[in-house]
Coordinates of C-alpha atoms and ligand atoms in Angstrom, one line a residue:
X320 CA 81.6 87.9 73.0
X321 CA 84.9 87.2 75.5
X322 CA 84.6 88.3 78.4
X323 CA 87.0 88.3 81.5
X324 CA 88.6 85.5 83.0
X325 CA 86.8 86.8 86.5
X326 CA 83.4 86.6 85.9
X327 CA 83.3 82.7 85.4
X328 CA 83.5 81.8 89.2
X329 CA 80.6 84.5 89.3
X330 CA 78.2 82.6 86.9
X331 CA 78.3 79.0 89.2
X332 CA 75.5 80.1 91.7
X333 CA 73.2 77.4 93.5
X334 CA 71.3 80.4 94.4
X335 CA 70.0 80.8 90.8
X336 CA 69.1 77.1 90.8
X337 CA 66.8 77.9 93.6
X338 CA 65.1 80.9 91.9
X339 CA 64.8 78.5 88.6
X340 CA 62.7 76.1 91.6
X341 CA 60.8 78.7 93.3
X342 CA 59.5 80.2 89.5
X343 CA 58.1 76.6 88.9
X344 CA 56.7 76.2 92.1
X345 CA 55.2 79.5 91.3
X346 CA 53.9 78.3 87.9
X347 CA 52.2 75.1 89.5
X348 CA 50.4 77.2 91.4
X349 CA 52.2 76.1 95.0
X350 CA 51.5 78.9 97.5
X351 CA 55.6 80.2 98.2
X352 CA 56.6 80.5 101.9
X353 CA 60.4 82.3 100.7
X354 CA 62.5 81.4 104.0
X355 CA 65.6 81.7 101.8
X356 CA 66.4 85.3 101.6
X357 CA 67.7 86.8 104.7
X358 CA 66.2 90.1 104.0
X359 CA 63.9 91.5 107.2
X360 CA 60.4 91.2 106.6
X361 CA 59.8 94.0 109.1
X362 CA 59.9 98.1 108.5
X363 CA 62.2 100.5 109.3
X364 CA 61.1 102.7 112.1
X365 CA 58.9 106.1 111.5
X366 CA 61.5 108.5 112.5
X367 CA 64.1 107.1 110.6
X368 CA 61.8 107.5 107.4
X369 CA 60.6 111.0 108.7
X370 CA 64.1 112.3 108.4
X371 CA 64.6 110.4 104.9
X372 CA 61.4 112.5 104.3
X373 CA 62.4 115.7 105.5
X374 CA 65.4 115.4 103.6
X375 CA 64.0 114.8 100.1
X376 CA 62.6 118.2 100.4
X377 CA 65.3 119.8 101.2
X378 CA 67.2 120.6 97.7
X379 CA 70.6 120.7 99.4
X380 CA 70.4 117.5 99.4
X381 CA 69.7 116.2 95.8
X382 CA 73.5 116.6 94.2
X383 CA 76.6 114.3 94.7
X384 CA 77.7 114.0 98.2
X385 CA 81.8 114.1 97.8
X386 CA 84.2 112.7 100.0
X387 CA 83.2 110.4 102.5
X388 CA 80.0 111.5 103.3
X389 CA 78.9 113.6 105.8
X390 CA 80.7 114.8 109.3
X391 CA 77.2 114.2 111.4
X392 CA 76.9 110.3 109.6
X393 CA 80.8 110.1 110.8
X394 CA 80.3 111.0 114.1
X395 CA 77.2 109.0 114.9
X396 CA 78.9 106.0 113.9
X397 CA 81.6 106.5 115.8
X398 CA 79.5 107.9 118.9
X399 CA 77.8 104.6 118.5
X400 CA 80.7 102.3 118.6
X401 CA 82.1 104.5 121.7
X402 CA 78.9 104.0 123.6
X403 CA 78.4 100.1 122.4
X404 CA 82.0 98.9 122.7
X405 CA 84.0 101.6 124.6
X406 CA 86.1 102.4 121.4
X407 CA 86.6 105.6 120.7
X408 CA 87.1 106.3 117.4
X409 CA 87.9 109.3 114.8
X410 CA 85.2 110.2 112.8
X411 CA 87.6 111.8 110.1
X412 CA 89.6 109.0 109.6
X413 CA 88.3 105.6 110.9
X414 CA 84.8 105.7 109.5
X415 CA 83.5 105.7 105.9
X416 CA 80.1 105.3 104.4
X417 CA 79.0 102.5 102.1
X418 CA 75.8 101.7 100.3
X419 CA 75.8 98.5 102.1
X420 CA 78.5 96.4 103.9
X421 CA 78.0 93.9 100.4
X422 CA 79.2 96.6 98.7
X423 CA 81.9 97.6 101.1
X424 CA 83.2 93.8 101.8
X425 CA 83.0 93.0 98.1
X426 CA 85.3 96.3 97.0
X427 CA 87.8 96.2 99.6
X428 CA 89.8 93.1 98.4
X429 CA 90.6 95.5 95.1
X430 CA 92.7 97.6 97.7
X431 CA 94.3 95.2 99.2
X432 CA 95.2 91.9 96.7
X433 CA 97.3 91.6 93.6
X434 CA 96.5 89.2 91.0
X435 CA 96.8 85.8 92.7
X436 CA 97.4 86.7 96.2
X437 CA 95.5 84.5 99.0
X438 CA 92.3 85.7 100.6
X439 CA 91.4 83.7 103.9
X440 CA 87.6 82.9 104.4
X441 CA 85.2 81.2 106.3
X442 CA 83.5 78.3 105.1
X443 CA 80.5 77.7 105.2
X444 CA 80.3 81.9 104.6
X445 CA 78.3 85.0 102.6
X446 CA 78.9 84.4 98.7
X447 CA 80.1 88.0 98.2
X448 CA 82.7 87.7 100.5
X449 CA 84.2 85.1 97.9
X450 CA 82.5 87.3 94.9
X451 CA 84.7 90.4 96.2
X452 CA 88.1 88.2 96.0
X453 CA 87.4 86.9 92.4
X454 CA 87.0 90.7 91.2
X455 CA 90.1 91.4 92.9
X456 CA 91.4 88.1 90.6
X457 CA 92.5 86.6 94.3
X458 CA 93.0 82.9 95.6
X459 CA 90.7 81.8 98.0
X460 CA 91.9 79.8 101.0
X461 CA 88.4 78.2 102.5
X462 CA 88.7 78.0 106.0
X463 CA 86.7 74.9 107.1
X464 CA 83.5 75.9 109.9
X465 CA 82.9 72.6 111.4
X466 CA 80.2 71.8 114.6
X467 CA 82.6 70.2 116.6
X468 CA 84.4 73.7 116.9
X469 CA 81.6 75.9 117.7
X470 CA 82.1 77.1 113.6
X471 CA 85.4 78.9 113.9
X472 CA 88.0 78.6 112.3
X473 CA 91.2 76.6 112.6
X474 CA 94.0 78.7 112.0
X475 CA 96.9 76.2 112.8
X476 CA 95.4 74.0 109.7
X477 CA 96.2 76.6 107.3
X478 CA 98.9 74.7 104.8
X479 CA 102.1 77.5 105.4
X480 CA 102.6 77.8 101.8
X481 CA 98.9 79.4 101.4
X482 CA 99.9 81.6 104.6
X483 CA 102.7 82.7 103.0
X484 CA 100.8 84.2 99.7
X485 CA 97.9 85.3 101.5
X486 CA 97.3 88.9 102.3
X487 CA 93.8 89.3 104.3
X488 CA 91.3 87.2 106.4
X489 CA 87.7 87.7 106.3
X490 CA 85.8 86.8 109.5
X491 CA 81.8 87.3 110.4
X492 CA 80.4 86.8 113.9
X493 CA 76.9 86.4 114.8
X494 CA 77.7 84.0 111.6
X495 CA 75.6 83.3 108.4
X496 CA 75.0 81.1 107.5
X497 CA 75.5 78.8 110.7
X498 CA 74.3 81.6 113.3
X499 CA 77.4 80.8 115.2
X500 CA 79.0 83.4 117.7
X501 CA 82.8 84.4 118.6
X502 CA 83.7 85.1 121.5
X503 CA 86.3 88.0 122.2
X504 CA 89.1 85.7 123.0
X505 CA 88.9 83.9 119.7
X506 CA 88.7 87.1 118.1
X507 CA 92.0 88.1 119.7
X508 CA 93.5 84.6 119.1
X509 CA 92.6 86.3 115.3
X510 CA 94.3 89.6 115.6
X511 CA 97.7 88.0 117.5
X512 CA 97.5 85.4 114.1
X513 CA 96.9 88.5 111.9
X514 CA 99.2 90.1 113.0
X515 CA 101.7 87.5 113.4
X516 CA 101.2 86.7 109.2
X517 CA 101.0 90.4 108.1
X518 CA 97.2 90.0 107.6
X519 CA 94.3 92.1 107.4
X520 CA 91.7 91.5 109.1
X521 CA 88.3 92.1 108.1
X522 CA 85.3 91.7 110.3
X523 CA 81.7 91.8 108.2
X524 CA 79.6 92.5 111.6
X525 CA 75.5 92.8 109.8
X526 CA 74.2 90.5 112.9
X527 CA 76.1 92.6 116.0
X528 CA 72.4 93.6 117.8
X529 CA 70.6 90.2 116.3
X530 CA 71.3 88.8 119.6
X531 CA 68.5 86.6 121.9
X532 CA 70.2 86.3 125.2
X533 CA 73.0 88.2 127.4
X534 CA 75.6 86.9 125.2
X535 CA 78.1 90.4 124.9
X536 CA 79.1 90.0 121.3
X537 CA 82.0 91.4 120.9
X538 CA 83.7 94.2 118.0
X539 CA 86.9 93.0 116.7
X540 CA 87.8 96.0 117.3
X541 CA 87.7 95.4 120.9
X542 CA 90.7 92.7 120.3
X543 CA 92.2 95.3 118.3
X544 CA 91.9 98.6 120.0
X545 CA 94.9 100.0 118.2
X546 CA 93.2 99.1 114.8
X547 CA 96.7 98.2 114.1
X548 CA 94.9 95.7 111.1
X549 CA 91.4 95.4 111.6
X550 CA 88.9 96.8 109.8
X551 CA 84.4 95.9 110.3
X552 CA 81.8 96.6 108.4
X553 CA 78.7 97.4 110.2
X554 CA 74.7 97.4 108.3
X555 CA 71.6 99.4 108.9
X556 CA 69.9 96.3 107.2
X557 CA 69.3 93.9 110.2
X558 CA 69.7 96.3 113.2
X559 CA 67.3 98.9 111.8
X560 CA 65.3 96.7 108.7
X561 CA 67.0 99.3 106.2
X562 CA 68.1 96.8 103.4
X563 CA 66.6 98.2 100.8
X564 CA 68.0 101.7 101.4
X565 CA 71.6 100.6 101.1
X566 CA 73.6 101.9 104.0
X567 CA 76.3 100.9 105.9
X568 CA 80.1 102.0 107.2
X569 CA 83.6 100.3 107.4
X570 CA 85.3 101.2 110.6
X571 CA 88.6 100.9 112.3
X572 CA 92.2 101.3 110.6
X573 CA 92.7 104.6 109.2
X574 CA 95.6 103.2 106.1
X575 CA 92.5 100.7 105.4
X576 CA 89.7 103.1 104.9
X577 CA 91.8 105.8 103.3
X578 CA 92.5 103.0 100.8
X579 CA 89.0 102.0 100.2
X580 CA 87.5 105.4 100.1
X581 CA 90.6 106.0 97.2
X582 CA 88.9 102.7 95.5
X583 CA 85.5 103.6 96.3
X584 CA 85.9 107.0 94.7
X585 CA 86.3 106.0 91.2
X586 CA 83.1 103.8 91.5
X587 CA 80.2 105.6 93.6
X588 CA 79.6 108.8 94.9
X589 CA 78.5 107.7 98.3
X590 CA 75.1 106.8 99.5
X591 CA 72.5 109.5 98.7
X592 CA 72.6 112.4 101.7
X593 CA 68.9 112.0 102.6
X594 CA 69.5 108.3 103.9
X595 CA 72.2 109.0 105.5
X596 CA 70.4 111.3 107.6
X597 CA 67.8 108.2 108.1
X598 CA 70.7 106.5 109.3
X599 CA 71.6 109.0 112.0
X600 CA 68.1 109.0 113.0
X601 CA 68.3 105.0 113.7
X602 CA 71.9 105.7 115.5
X603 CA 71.0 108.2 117.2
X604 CA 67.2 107.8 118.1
X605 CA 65.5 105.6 120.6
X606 CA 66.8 102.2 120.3
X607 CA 63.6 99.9 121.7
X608 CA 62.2 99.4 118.5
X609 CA 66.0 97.5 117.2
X610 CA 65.1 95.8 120.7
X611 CA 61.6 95.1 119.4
X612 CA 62.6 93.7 116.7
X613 CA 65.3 90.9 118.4
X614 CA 61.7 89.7 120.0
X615 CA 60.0 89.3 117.0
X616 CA 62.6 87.2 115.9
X617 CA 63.2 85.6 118.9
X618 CA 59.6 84.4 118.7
X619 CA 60.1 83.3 115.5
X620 CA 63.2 81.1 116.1
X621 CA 61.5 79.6 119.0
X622 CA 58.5 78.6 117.0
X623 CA 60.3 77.2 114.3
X624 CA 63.3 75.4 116.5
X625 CA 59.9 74.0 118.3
X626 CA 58.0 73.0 115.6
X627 CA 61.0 70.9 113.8
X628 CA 61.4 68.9 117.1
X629 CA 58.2 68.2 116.6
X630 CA 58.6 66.5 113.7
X631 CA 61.7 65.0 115.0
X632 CA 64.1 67.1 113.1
X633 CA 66.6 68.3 116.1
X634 CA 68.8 71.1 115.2
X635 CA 70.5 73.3 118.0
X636 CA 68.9 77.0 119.3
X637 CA 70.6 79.6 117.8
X638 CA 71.9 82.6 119.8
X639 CA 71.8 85.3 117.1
X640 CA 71.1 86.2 113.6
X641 CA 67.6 85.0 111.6
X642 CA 69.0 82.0 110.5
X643 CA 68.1 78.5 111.4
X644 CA 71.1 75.9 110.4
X645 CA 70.0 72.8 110.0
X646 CA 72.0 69.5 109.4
X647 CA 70.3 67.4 106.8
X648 CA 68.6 63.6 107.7
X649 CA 69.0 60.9 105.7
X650 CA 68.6 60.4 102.8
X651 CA 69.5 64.2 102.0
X652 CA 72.4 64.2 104.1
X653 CA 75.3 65.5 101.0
X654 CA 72.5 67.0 98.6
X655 CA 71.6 70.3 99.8
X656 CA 70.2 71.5 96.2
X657 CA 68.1 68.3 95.4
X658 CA 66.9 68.7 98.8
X659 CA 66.0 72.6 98.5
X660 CA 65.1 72.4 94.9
X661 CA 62.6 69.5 95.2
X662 CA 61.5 71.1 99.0
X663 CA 60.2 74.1 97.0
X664 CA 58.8 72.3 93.8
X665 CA 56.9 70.3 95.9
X666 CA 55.4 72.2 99.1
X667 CA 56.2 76.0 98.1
X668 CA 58.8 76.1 101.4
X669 CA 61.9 77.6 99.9
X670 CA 65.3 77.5 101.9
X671 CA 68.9 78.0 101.0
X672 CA 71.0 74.9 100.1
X673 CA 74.0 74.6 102.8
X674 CA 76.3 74.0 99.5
X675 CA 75.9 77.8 98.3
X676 CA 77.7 78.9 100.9
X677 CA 80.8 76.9 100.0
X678 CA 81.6 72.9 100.1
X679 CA 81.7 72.8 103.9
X680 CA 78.1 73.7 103.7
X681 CA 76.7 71.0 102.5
X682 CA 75.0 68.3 104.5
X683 CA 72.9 71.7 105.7
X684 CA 70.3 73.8 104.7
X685 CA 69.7 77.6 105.6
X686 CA 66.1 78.9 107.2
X687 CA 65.5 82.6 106.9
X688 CA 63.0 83.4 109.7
X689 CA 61.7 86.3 107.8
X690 CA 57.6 85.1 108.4
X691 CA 55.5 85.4 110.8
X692 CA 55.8 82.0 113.9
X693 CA 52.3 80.9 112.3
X694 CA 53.6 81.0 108.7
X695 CA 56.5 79.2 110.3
X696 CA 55.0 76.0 111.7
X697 CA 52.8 76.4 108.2
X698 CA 55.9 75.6 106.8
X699 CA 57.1 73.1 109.1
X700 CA 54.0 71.1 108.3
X701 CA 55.0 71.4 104.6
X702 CA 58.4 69.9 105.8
X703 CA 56.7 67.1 107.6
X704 CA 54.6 65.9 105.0
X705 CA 58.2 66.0 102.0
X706 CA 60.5 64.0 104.5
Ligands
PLP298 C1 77.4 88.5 106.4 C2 76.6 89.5 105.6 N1 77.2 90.5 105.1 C3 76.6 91.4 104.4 C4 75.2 91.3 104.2 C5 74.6 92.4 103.3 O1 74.6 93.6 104.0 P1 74.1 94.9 103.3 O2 72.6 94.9 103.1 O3 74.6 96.0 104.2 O4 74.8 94.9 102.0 C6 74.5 90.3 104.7 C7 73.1 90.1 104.4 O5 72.5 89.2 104.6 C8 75.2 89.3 105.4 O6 74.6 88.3 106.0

């Protein structure tokens, strides 16, 4: 069978290698500690699931939901963002539901690239930020994240010609994979180069409450009040551990989500109306178990930053997300997948390879602290004994 040009660059995915490992890991019998998958190991709060289960008795709520979804989902979002980031926001026009920011991030390149047109993206960065340019059959421009600049971009290295032909930037702070942050004056370095170059500007913003310290983490909207470009995706998945109920929102220029909800409405008929209404619960409802849950992972990071200088493996202290990034020793430093493939096979400790998240990631590998700190020294014993 022939199929499109487009879903090549989707078949090449380092991340299937790994679940080829993990299955024979399984197979001999190796006890799996998964720290590959970012998804939260802890659940989502009772009274966001009360309302989910209120809802599912309530018959109103078990046909399509047209439009963009619901006025009260609308207006929590942008209560929220008024209350978090001082931006006020209309709920009509500048907010629109999504069954995940994936989904969002990953469709919005269809409104807003022609056939060969240049997308800007981090790199190291999340694969479906690049999976949602090769649907859009776009050019990607990876923009190198190195250590020596704090893991933001260089926008003065971009070759003029690419600038030219390129129509959006993608941007994601707390980053993952490196757990990097931005600070506000970088993000309005951004919007002034944006702007300058006709770009949109699209901020994917899953890790905003992930945050261990005072650090304010800033919207790019904040850079941006006038949403005059920007757009940001925002996720119930890591705040509020709703990933598998697929919910999310794009907020911010009003052209920009008019567009996507046009694009949107040919595939999806919004998330269903019942989880929604969990996700005004979280929003709206107390907010000390999302604080709760920062500890827990706090904890977590600390045990496993602590545990790897024990073993003499010294990689920095994040400030946010659930990632560890950690630059490889000799002799692994350029093989990412031997290292991760061979890691799992032989211990059961399963991590993502730097090199899935594009070629400046290699030389790294990516820990998901999605296990309890005692599981996590397990696996740094695991680590010990392999190097
Ligand atoms: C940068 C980034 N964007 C999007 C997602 C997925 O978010 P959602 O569950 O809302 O699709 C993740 C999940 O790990 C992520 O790290």
């Amino acid at each position: 069978m022939q199929f499109a040009k487009r879903l090549q660059p989707l078949k090449s995915n380092v991340f299937a290698d790994m679940d080829i490992a993990k299955a024979k890991a399984l197979a001999a019998g190796r006890e799996l500690i998964d720290l590959s998958l970012g998804s939260s190991d802890l659940p989502a709060e009772n009274h966001v699931i009360e309302a989910i289960t209120q809802s599912l008795h309530d018959h109103s709520t078990h046909g399509y939901l047209l439009f963009h979804g619901t006025r009260e989902f609308r207006q929590a979002a942008a209560s929220w963002y008024e209350k978090k980031f001082g931006i006020s926001v209309d709920p009509e026009t500048e907010v629109l539901p999504l069954i995940g920011s994936q989904e969002g991030t990953a469709h919005l390149p269809l409104a807003i690239l022609n056939p060969g047109d240049f997308a800007l993206l981090q790199d190291p960065g999340y694969p479906s930020h690049a999976g949602g340019i090769y649907l859009a059959s776009g050019q990607i421009y990876p923009m190198p994240l190195k250590a020596e600049n704090s893991f933001l971009p260089v926008f003065a290295d971009i070759p003029p010609q690419v600038l030219a032909a390129s129509r959006m930037m993608v941007l994601s702070y707390p980053h993952n994979p490196t757990s990097a942050i931005a600070p506000l004056s970088f993000f309005q370095s951004a919007v002034a180069f944006c702007q300058q170059h006709n770009l949109v500007l699209v901020h994917d913003f899953p890790y905003v409450d992930l945050v261990f310290g005072d650090t304010q983490i800033p919207s790019i909207l904040q850079a941006d009040p006038e949403k005059s470009i920007s757009i940001e995706f925002f996720t119930f998945s890591k705040s509020y551990n709703m990933g598998g109920f697929r919910i999310g929102y794009a907020i911010g220029n009003a052209e920009l989500i008019l567009a996507l909800r046009q694009l949107k409405a040919v595939v999806d008929f919004n998330q269903y109306k019942g989880i929604l209404n969990g996700a005004i619960a979280a929003l709206t409802g107390s907010q000390t178990g999302v604080k709760a849950g920062v500890e827990r992972f706090r904890q977590r990071r600390d045990a496993f930053i602590n545990a790897l200088h024990r073993i003499g493996w010294h990689v920095p202290t994040p400030e946010a997300t659930m990632y560890i990034w950690a630059k490889l020793p000799e002799p692994w430093a350029n093989k990412s997948v031997e290292f991760c493939t061979q890691l799992v096979e032989k211990t059961g400790v399963a991590a993502s390879p730097g090199a899935g998240f594009g070629k400046s990631g290699e030389g790294y590998v990516r820990f998901a602290l999605v296990h309890e700190p005692s599981v996590l020294e397990m696996a740094v014993e695991r680590i010990r004994e392999f190097l």
